[in-house]
Amino acid sequence: MNLLDQLAAGGAGIVVIGVLSVVALAVALERLWRFRAEAIAPRHLVERVLPLWQAGDFEQLATVLAADRSTASRIVAFLVQHRRLAASALATRAGEMAALALRREQQKAYPLAVIATIAPLVGLLGTVVGMIEAFHVIAFAGGLGDPALLAGGISKALVNTAAGLAVALPALGMHHYLRNRLVSVGIDLETQVNRLFDEVLLPAEAAARPPAEPAGAH
């Protein structure tokens, strides 16, 4: 069986599926290249930030954060700029910033889910159209006549289904892989931000809080 000949005989459905495969490949390569842990939550960032923050060297801290364009660095820069606010308010805002950044990354991989849904349907439509054409050939031939006419038409029609599934399965697998990576990166980001709160912001807030009056004092 010559695969190229079979695809060429598949009709318009094969062309649409081919376009979907190119789009899926482009999206997958872009996500694999750009959606990396270093772009969201680099593991070394907190290790560099903590000593500077604890030492009060905010000028050097700003330089370090400006050189890093990750989501974590933007959140840390916000926390540094508003470090005198209540930790609860900062935690809420940091969570919103992280959630928005992660949703944006997830949205960029959404075309893979669309392609995984559409490609099999396009293949099924091509198969139905091919089957109709095959039976028309038999009808115009005046009965079954040569069974090879029907078998050849059905074979060409089923190529559409196979092509649709061949595109949909990798697209769906890549989509789930990227979703799993998104969850993993999100956990890393949350862990790093929580560490800043535990080691810097919450102790500073506790130290700035006025001491409680002894019981019974007037």
C-alpha positions as MATLAB code, in Angstrom:
seq = 'MNLLDQLAAGGAGIVVIGVLSVVALAVALERLWRFRAEAIAPRHLVERVLPLWQAGDFEQLATVLAADRSTASRIVAFLVQHRRLAASALATRAGEMAALALRREQQKAYPLAVIATIAPLVGLLGTVVGMIEAFHVIAFAGGLGDPALLAGGISKALVNTAAGLAVALPALGMHHYLRNRLVSVGIDLETQVNRLFDEVLLPAEAAARPPAEPAGAH';
ca = [
       0.000    0.000    0.000;
       1.373    3.387   -1.041;
       0.499    5.737    1.828;
       1.017    8.910   -0.193;
      -1.279    7.680   -2.938;
      -3.903    6.761   -0.377;
      -3.707   10.217    1.229;
      -3.812   11.947   -2.143;
      -7.003   10.057   -2.974;
      -8.594   10.971    0.365;
     -10.148   14.170   -0.904;
     -10.694   17.535    0.806;
     -10.831   15.985    4.274;
      -7.179   14.990    4.037;
      -6.262   18.580    3.143;
      -8.086   19.923    6.222;
      -6.505   17.292    8.448;
      -3.103   18.146    6.989;
      -3.590   21.806    7.911;
      -4.663   20.796   11.433;
      -1.549   18.641   11.790;
       0.702   21.574   10.863;
      -1.042   23.841   13.380;
      -0.807   21.167   16.093;
       2.894   20.679   15.442;
       3.544   24.427   15.542;
       1.650   24.868   18.820;
       3.368   21.870   20.415;
       6.847   23.064   19.446;
       6.112   26.607   20.635;
       4.834   25.365   23.996;
       7.746   22.982   24.492;
      10.178   25.807   23.731;
       8.573   28.664   25.652;
       6.670   26.976   28.470;
       9.573   26.020   30.678;
       9.976   26.112   34.429;
      12.688   28.761   34.073;
      10.180   31.110   32.442;
       7.639   30.723   35.267;
       9.346   29.732   38.510;
      13.148   29.375   38.227;
      14.392   27.331   41.160;
      17.414   29.553   41.809;
      15.458   32.808   42.180;
      14.396   32.507   45.810;
      17.889   31.398   46.810;
      19.254   34.651   45.375;
      16.459   36.863   46.639;
      16.215   35.758   50.268;
      19.714   36.818   51.447;
      19.345   40.227   49.789;
      15.899   40.794   51.277;
      16.976   39.700   54.749;
      20.019   41.987   54.517;
      17.864   44.920   53.417;
      19.807   45.361   50.164;
      16.769   46.310   48.101;
      18.789   48.089   45.421;
      20.658   44.913   44.520;
      17.446   42.954   44.910;
      15.755   45.179   42.331;
      18.668   44.594   39.943;
      18.379   40.826   40.307;
      14.629   40.879   39.730;
      14.907   43.174   36.712;
      17.347   40.760   35.069;
      14.917   37.856   35.501;
      11.740   38.037   33.394;
       9.946   35.095   34.948;
       6.516   35.176   36.549;
       8.076   34.519   39.946;
      10.336   37.563   39.616;
       7.341   39.801   38.844;
       5.511   38.513   41.891;
       8.565   38.988   44.102;
       9.047   42.519   42.730;
       5.455   43.306   43.668;
       5.959   41.894   47.156;
       9.127   43.939   47.638;
       7.465   47.116   46.439;
       4.480   46.642   48.773;
       6.254   44.879   51.615;
       4.770   47.231   54.212;
       1.222   46.115   53.472;
      -0.496   43.379   55.472;
       0.724   39.883   54.615;
      -2.859   38.721   54.025;
      -3.407   41.378   51.354;
      -0.079   40.557   49.732;
      -0.904   36.846   49.712;
      -4.211   37.487   47.966;
      -2.609   39.668   45.306;
       0.308   37.271   44.747;
      -2.140   34.400   44.296;
      -4.105   36.399   41.729;
      -0.950   37.242   39.770;
       0.188   33.615   39.742;
      -3.241   32.309   38.717;
      -3.500   34.818   35.867;
      -0.048   33.954   34.531;
      -0.777   30.217   34.632;
      -4.144   30.658   32.918;
      -2.439   32.565   30.121;
       0.027   29.735   29.623;
      -2.774   27.175   29.624;
      -4.765   29.192   27.090;
      -1.859   29.113   24.638;
      -2.048   25.305   24.581;
      -5.828   25.277   24.054;
      -5.573   24.885   20.236;
      -4.252   21.359   20.838;
      -7.491   20.417   22.585;
      -9.516   21.933   19.733;
      -7.531   20.018   17.119;
      -7.844   16.782   19.098;
     -11.625   17.244   18.965;
     -11.990   18.439   15.376;
      -9.545   16.153   13.537;
     -11.469   12.876   14.139;
     -14.735   14.578   13.152;
     -13.205   15.844    9.923;
     -11.897   12.332    9.268;
     -15.332   10.861    9.961;
     -16.956   13.354    7.604;
     -14.446   12.470    4.898;
     -15.172    8.804    5.440;
     -18.937    9.293    5.107;
     -18.498   11.348    1.942;
     -16.126    8.721    0.548;
     -18.583    5.918    1.306;
     -21.368    7.798   -0.452;
     -19.157    8.275   -3.485;
     -18.179    4.580   -3.440;
     -21.804    3.446   -3.442;
     -22.603    5.904   -6.206;
     -19.891    4.282   -8.294;
     -21.524    0.876   -7.745;
     -24.976    2.304   -8.521;
     -23.826    3.803  -11.795;
     -22.008    0.557  -12.678;
     -25.366   -1.226  -12.598;
     -24.992   -3.467   -9.558;
     -22.018   -4.853   -7.703;
     -20.211   -5.829  -10.850;
     -16.552   -5.696   -9.842;
     -16.280   -5.850   -6.008;
     -12.902   -4.120   -6.320;
     -14.748   -0.898   -7.111;
     -16.504   -0.961   -3.736;
     -13.449   -2.176   -1.821;
     -11.235    0.512   -3.317;
     -13.736    3.258   -2.518;
     -14.157    2.100    1.061;
     -10.400    1.898    1.507;
      -9.966    5.463    0.325;
     -12.801    6.617    2.577;
     -11.345    4.994    5.698;
      -8.033    6.768    5.105;
      -9.801    9.927    6.307;
     -10.669    8.332    9.633;
      -7.147    6.990   10.083;
      -5.629   10.372    9.240;
      -7.946   12.176   11.654;
      -7.055    9.836   14.503;
      -3.356   10.023   13.643;
      -3.482   13.784   14.202;
      -5.909   13.803   17.146;
      -4.125   11.285   19.364;
      -0.728   13.070   19.512;
      -2.472   16.436   19.914;
      -4.527   15.122   22.824;
      -1.490   13.494   24.414;
       0.539   16.709   24.137;
      -2.320   18.725   25.600;
      -2.489   16.492   28.675;
       1.300   16.555   29.005;
       1.318   20.354   28.982;
      -1.509   20.474   31.527;
       0.468   18.194   33.815;
       3.554   20.368   33.377;
       1.446   23.440   34.164;
       0.330   21.907   37.456;
       3.919   21.004   38.351;
       5.212   24.495   37.569;
       2.306   26.032   39.487;
       3.226   23.999   42.564;
       6.841   25.166   42.298;
       5.715   28.780   42.000;
       3.416   28.492   45.009;
       6.176   26.840   47.043;
       8.622   29.635   46.290;
       6.164   32.415   47.104;
       5.153   30.687   50.351;
       8.804   30.464   51.338;
       9.154   34.233   50.993;
       6.126   34.737   53.196;
       7.359   32.268   55.814;
      10.919   33.569   56.010;
      10.557   37.296   55.348;
       7.105   38.844   55.208;
       5.375   37.120   58.112;
       8.327   37.543   60.539;
       8.600   41.226   59.546;
       4.893   41.731   60.151;
       5.125   40.027   63.529;
       8.127   42.170   64.517;
       6.326   45.385   63.554;
       3.241   44.471   65.533;
       3.019   46.380   68.873;
       3.524   44.171   71.916;
       0.408   43.026   73.662;
      -0.305   44.594   77.032;
       0.003   42.299   80.039;
      -3.227   40.901   81.363;
      -4.738   43.154   84.000;
      -2.787   46.239   82.909;
      -4.688   49.600   82.755;
];
